[in-house]
PDB file of C-alpha atoms in Angstrom:
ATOM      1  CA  UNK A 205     -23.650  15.778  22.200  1.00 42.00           C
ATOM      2  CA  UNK A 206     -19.891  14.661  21.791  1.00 45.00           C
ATOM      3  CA  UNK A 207     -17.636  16.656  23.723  1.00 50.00           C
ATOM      4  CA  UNK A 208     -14.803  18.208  21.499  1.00 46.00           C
ATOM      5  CA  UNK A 209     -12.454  18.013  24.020  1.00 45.00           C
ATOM      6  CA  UNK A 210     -12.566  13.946  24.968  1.00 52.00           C
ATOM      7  CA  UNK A 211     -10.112  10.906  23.748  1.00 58.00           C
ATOM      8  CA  UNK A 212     -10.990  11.025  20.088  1.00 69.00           C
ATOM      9  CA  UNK A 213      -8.925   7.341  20.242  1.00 78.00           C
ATOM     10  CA  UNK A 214     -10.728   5.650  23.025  1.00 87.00           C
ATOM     11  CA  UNK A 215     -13.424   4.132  23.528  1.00 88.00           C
ATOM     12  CA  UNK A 216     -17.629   6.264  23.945  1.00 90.00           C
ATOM     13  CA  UNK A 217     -17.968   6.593  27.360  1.00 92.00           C
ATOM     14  CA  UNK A 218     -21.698   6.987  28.282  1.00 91.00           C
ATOM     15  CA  UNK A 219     -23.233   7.014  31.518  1.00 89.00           C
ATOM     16  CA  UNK A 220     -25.165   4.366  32.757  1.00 89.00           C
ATOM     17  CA  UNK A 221     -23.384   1.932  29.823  1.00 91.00           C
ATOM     18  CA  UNK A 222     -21.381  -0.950  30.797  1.00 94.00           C
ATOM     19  CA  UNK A 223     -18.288  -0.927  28.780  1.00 95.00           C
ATOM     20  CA  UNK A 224     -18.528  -3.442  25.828  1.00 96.00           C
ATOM     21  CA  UNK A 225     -15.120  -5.141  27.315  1.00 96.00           C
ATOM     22  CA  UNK A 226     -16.964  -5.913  29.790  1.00 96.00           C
ATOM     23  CA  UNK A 227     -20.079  -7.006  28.653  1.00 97.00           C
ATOM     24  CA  UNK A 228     -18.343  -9.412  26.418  1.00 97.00           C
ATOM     25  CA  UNK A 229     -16.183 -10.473  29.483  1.00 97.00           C
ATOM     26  CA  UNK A 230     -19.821 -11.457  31.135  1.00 96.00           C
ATOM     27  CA  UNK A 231     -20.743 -13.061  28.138  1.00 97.00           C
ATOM     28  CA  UNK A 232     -18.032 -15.635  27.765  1.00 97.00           C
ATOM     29  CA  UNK A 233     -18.548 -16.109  31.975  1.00 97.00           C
ATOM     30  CA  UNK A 234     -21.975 -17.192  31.382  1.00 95.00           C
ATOM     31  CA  UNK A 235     -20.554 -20.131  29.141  1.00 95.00           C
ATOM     32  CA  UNK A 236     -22.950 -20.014  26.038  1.00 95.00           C
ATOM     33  CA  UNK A 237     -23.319 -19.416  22.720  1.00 97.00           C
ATOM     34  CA  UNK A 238     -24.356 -15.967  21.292  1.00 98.00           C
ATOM     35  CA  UNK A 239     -26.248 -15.505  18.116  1.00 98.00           C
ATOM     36  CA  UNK A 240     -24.773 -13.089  15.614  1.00 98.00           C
ATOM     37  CA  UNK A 241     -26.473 -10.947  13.250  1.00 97.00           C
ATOM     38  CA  UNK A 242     -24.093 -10.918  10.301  1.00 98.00           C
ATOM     39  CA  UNK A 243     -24.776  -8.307   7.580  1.00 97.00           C
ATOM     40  CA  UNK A 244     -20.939  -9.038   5.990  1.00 97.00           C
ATOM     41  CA  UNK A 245     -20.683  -5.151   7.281  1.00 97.00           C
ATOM     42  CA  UNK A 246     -17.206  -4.283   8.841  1.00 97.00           C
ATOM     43  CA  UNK A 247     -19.104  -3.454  12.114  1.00 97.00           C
ATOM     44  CA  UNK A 248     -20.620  -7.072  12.527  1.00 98.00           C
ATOM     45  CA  UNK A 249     -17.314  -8.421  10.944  1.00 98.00           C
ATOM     46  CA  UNK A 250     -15.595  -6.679  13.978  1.00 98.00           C
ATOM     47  CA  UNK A 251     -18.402  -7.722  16.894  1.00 98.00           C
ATOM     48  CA  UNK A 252     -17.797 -11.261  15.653  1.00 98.00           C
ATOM     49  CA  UNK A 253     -13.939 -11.218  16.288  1.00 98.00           C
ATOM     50  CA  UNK A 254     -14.199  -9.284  19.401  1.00 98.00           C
ATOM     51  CA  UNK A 255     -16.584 -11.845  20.740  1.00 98.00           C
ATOM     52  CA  UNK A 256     -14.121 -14.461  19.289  1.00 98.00           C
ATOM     53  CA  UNK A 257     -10.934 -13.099  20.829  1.00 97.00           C
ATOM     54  CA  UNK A 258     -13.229 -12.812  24.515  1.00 97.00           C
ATOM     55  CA  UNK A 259     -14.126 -16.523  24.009  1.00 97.00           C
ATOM     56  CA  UNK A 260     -17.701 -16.520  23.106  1.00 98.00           C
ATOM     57  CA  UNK A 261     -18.803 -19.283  20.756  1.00 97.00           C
ATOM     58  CA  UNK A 262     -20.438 -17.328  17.928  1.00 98.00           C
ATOM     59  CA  UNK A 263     -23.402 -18.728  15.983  1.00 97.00           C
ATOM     60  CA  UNK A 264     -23.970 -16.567  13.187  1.00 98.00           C
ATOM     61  CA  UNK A 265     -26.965 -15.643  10.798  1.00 98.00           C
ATOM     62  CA  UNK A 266     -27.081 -13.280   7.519  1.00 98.00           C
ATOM     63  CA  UNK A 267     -30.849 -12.287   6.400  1.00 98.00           C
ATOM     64  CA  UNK A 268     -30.603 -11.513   3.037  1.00 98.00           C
ATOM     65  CA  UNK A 269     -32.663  -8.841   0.846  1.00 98.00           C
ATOM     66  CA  UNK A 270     -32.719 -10.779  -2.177  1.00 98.00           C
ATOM     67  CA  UNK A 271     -32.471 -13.792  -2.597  1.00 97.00           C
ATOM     68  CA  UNK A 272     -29.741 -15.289  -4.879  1.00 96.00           C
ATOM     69  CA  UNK A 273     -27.729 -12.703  -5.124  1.00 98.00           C
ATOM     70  CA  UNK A 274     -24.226 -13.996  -6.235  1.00 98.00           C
ATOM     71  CA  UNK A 275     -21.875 -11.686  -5.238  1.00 98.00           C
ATOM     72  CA  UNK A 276     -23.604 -11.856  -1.536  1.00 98.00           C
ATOM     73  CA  UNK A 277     -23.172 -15.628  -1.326  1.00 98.00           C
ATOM     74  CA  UNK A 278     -19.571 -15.173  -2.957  1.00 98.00           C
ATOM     75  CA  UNK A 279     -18.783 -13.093   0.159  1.00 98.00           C
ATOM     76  CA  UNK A 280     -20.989 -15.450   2.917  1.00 98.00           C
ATOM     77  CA  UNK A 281     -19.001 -18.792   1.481  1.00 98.00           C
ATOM     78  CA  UNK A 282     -15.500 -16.625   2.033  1.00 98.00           C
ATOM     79  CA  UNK A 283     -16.701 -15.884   5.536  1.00 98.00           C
ATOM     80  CA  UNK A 284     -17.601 -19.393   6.486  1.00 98.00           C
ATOM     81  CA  UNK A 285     -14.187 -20.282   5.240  1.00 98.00           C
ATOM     82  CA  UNK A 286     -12.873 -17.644   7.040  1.00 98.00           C
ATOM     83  CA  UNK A 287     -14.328 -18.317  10.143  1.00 98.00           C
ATOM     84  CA  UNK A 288     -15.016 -22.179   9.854  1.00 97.00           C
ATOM     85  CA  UNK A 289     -18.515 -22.218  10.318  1.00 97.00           C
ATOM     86  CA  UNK A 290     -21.644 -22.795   8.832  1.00 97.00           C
ATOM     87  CA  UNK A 291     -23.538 -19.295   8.057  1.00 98.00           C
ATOM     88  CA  UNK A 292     -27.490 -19.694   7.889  1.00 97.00           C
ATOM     89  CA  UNK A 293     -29.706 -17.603   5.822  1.00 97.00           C
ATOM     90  CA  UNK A 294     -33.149 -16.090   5.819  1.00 96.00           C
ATOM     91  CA  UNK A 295     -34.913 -13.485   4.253  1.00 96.00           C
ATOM     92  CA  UNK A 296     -34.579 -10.214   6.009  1.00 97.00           C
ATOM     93  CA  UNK A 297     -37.926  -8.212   7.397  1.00 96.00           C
ATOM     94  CA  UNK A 298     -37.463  -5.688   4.326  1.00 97.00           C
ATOM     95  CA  UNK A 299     -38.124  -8.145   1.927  1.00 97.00           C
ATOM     96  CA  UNK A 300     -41.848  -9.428   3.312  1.00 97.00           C
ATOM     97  CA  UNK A 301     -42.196  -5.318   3.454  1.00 97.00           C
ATOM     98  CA  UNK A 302     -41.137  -4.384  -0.044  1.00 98.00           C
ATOM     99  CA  UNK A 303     -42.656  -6.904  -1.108  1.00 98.00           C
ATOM    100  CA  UNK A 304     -46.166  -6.265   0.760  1.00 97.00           C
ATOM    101  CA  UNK A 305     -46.151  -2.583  -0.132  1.00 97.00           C
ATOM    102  CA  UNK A 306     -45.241  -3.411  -3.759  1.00 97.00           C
ATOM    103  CA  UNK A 307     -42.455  -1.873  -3.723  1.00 98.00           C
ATOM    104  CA  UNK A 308     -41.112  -1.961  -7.736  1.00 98.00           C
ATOM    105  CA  UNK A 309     -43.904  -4.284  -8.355  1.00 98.00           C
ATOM    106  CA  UNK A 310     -45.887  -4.668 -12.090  1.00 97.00           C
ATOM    107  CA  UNK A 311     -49.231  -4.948 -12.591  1.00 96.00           C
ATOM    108  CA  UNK A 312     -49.657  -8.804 -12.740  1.00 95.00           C
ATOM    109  CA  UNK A 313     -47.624  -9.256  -9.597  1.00 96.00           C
ATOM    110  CA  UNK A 314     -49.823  -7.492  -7.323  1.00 96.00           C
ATOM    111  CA  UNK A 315     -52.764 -10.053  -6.798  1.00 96.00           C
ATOM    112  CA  UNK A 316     -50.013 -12.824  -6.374  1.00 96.00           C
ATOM    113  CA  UNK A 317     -48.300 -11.079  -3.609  1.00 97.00           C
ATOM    114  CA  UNK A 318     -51.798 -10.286  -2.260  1.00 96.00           C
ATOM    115  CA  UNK A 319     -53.003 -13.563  -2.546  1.00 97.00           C
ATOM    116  CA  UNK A 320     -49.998 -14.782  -0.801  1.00 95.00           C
ATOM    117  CA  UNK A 321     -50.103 -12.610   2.332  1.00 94.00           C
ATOM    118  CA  UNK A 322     -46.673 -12.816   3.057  1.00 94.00           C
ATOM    119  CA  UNK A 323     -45.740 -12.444   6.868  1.00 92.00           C
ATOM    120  CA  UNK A 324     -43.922  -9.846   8.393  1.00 91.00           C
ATOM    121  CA  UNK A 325     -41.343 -11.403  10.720  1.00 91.00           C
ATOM    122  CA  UNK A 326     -39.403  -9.117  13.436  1.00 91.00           C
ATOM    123  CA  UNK A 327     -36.310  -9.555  14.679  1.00 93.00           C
ATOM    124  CA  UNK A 328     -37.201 -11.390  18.037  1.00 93.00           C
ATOM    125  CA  UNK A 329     -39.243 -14.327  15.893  1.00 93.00           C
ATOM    126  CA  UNK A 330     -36.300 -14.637  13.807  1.00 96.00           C
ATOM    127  CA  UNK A 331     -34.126 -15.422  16.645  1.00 96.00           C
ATOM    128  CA  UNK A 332     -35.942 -17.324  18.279  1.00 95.00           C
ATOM    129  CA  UNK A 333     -36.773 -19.789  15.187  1.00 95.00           C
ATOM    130  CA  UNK A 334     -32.961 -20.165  15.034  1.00 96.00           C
ATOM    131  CA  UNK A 335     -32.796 -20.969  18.458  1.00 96.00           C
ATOM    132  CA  UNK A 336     -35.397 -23.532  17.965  1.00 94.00           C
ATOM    133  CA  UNK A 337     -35.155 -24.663  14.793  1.00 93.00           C
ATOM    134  CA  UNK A 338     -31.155 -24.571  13.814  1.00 94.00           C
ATOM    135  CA  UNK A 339     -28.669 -24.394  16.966  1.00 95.00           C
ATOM    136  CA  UNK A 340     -30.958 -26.314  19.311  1.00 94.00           C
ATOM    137  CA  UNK A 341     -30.284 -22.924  21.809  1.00 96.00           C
ATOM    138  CA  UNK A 342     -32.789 -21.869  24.621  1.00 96.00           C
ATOM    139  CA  UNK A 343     -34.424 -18.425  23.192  1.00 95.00           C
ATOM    140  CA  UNK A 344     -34.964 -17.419  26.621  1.00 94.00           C
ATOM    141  CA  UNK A 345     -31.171 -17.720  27.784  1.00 95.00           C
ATOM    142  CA  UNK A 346     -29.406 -16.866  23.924  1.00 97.00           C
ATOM    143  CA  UNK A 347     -28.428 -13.269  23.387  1.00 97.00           C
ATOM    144  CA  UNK A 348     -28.525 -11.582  19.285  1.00 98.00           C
ATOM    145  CA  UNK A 349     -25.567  -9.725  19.237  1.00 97.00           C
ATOM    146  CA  UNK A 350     -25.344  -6.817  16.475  1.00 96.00           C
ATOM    147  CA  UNK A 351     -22.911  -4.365  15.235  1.00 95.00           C
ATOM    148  CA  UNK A 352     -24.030  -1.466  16.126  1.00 95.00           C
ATOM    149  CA  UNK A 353     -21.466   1.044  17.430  1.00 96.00           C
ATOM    150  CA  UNK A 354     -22.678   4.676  19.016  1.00 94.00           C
ATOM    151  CA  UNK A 355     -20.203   6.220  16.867  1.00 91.00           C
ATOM    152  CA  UNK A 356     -21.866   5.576  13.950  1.00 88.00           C
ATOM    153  CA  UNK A 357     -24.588   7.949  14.084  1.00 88.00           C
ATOM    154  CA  UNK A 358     -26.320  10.173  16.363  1.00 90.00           C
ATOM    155  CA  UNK A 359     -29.534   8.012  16.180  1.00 89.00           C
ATOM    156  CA  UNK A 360     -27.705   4.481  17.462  1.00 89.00           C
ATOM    157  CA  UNK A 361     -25.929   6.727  20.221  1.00 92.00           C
ATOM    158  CA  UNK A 362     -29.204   7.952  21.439  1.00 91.00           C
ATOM    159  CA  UNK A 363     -30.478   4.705  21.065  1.00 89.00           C
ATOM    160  CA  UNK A 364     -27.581   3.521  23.757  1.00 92.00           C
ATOM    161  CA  UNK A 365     -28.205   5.960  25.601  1.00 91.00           C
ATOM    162  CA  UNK A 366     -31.670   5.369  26.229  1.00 89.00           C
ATOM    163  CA  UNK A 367     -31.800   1.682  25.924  1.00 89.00           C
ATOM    164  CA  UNK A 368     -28.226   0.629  26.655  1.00 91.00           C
ATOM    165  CA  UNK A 369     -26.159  -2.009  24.778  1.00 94.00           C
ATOM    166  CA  UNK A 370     -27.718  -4.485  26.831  1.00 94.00           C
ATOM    167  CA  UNK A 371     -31.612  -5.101  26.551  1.00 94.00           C
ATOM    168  CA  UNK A 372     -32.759  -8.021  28.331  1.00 92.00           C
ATOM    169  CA  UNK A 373     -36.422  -8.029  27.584  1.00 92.00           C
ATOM    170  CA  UNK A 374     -35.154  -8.511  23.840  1.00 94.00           C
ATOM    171  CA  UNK A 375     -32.139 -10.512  24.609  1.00 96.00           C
ATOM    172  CA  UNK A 376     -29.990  -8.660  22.169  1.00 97.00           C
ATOM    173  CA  UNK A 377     -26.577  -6.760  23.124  1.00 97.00           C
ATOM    174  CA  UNK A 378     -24.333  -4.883  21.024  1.00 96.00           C
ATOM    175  CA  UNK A 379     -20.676  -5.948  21.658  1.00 97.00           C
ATOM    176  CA  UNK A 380     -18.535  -3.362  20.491  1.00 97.00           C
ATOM    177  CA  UNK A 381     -20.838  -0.174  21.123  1.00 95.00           C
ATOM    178  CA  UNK A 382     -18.458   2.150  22.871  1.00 95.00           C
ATOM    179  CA  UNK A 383     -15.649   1.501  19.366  1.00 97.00           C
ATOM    180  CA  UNK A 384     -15.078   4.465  17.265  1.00 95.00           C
ATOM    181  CA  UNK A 385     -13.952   3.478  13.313  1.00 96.00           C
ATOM    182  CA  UNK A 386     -10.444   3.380  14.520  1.00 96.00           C
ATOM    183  CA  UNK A 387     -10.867   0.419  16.452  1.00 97.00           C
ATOM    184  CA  UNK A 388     -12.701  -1.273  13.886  1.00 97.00           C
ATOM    185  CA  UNK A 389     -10.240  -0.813  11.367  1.00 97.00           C
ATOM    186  CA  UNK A 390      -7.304  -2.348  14.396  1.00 97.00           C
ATOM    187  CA  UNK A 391      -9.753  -5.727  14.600  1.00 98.00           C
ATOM    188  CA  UNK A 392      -9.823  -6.242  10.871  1.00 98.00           C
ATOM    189  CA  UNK A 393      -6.522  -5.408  10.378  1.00 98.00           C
ATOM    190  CA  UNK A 394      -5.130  -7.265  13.306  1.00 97.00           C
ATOM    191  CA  UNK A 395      -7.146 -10.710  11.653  1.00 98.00           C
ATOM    192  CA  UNK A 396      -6.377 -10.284   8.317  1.00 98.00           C
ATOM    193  CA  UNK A 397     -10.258  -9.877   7.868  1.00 98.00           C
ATOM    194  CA  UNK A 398     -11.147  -8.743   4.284  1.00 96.00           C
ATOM    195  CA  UNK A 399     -14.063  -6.643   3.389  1.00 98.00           C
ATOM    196  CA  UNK A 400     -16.743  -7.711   1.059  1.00 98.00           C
ATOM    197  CA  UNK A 401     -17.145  -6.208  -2.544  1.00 98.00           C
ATOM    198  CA  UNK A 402     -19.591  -3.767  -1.292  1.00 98.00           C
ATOM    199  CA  UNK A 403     -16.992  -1.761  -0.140  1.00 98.00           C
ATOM    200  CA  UNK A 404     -15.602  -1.294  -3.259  1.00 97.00           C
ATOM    201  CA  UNK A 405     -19.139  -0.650  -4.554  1.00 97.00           C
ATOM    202  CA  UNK A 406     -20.764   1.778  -2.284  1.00 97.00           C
ATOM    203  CA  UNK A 407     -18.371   1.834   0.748  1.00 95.00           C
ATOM    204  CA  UNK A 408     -21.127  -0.109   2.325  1.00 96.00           C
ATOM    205  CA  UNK A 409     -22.662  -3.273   2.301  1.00 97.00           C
ATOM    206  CA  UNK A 410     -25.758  -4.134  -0.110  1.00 97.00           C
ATOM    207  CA  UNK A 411     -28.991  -2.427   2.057  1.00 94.00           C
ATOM    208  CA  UNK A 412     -31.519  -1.278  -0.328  1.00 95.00           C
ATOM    209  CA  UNK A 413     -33.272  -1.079  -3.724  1.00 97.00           C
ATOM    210  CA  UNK A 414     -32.210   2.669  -4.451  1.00 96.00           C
ATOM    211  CA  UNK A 415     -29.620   3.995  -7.176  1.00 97.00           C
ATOM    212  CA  UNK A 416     -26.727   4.214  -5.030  1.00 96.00           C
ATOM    213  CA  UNK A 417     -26.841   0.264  -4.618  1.00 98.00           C
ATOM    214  CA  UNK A 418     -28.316  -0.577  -8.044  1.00 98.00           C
ATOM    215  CA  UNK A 419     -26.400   0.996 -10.705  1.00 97.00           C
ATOM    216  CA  UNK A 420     -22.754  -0.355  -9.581  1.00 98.00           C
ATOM    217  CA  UNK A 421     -24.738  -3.983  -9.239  1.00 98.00           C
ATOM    218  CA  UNK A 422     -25.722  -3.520 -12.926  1.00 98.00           C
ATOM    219  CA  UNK A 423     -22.226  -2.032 -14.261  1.00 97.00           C
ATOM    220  CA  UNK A 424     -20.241  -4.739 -11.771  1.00 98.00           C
ATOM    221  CA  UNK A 425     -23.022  -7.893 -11.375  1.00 98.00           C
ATOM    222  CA  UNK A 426     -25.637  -7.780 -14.252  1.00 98.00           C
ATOM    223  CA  UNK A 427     -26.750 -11.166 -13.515  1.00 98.00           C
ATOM    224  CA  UNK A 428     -27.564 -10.188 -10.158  1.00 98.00           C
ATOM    225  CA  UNK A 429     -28.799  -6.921 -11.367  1.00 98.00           C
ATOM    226  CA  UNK A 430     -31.485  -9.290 -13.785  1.00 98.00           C
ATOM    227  CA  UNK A 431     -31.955 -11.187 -10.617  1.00 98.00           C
ATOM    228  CA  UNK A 432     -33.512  -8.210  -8.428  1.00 98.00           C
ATOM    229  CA  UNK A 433     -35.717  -7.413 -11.579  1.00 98.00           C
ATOM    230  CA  UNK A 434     -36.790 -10.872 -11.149  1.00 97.00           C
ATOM    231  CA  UNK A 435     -38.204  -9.758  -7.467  1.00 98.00           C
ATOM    232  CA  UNK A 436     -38.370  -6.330  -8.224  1.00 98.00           C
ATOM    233  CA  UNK A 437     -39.339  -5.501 -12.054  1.00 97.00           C
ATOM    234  CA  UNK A 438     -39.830  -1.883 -11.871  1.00 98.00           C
ATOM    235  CA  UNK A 439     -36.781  -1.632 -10.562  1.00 97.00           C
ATOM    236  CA  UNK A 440     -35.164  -0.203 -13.409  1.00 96.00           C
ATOM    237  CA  UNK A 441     -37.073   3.431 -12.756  1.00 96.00           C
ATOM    238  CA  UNK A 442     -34.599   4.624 -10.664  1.00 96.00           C
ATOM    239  CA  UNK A 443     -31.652   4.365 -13.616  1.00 96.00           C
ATOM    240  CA  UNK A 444     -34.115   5.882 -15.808  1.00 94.00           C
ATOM    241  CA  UNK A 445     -34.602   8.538 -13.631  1.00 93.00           C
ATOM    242  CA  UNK A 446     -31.330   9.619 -13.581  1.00 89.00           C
ATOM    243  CA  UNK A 447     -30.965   8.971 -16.998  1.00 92.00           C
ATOM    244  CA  UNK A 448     -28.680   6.189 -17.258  1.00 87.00           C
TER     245      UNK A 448
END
């Protein structure tokens, strides 16, 4: 439970929890580079310059939930100029698992998706494969550093609390956990670091099939909005549902 009474402007204290200053202080000790999952969200925007400002070489990743999207890869090429990097991309998990369930699927799709028994990649493969594969990193000694803040919701601060930001059997850390929204907001705004499109689409960042992301795609990006019927045909149901 937050306590009413503490430093609404500093950072989550929580017992136990190294302080993400420091963690990313230990980082940039240890000398090498830290993966980065990059969702274009304001919260990995802002782990990505605090881990720049500490000195930590970041190598960066976006898994996308369709592919092809335009006004995703509109944002990802602004962010590699932005940053001056290259910005790799694979399919997220929730695509192998939409697709495997059928999610939005017709008829003549299913024994193709069947047929090709799509795998199910977690989070650990993924990293690793980039270590392997990409940045020529040790998976063993290569951190995944995420966004994710306790302040955001009651599930990631219990989540901290139990795991901590720093899980070693995992090799992922979370950078800025102990930042409310206000120090977000400083990082961007201290770098000049714009938001995506998303944000003036659903005050979020694109993260599912449902009518809150769908119908400002179609009104704002109908060729991308053709482009998820491509994946996703049936789609379309949840306009009609709410009769638009």
């Amino acid at each position: 439970m937050i306590n009413p009474t503490a430093d609404q402007t500093a950072p989550i204290v929580i017992e136990g929890a190294a302080p993400s200053a420091e963690i990313r202080t230990e980082l940039a000790r240890k000398g090498l580079p830290v993966l980065l999952a990059f969702s274009r969200g304001k919260d990995s925007l802002a782990a990505w310059l605090a881990l720049r400002d500490s000195g930590v070489e970041v190598r960066p990743f976006h898994l996308y939930l369709v592919p092809g999207l335009e006004f995703v890869d509109e944002s990802l090429a602004d962010y590699e100029r932005y940053f001056g990097v290259t910005i790799p991309q694979l399919p997220h998990p929730s695509l192998f698992r939409w697709l495997n369930n059928l999610t939005f699927q017709v008829p003549e799709h299913i024994r193709i998706i069947e047929a090709a028994q799509l795998p199910e990649p977690d989070y650990i493969d993924i990293s690793r494969m980039l270590c392997e594969s990409y940045y020529d990193l040790d998976p063993a000694a290569t951190w995944t550093a995420d966004g994710i803040r306790a302040a955001d919701s009651p599930n990631r601060r219990t989540a901290i609390k139990g795991h901590g930001p720093m899980r070693e059997h995992v090799m992922k850390v979370s950078p800025v956990w102990d930042w409310r929204i206000r120090h977000v907001r400083a990082a961007l705004a201290e770098h000049h670091c714009p938001l995506p499109i998303d944000y003036e689409w659903f005050n979020r960042t694109f993260d599912g099939l449902d009518l809150r992301f769908l119908k400002p795609i179609k009104d704002n990006r109908p060729r991308d909005y053709d482009r998820i019927l491509e994946w996703f045909p049936l789609a379309d149901l949840e306009l009609f549902r709410a009769g638009l």
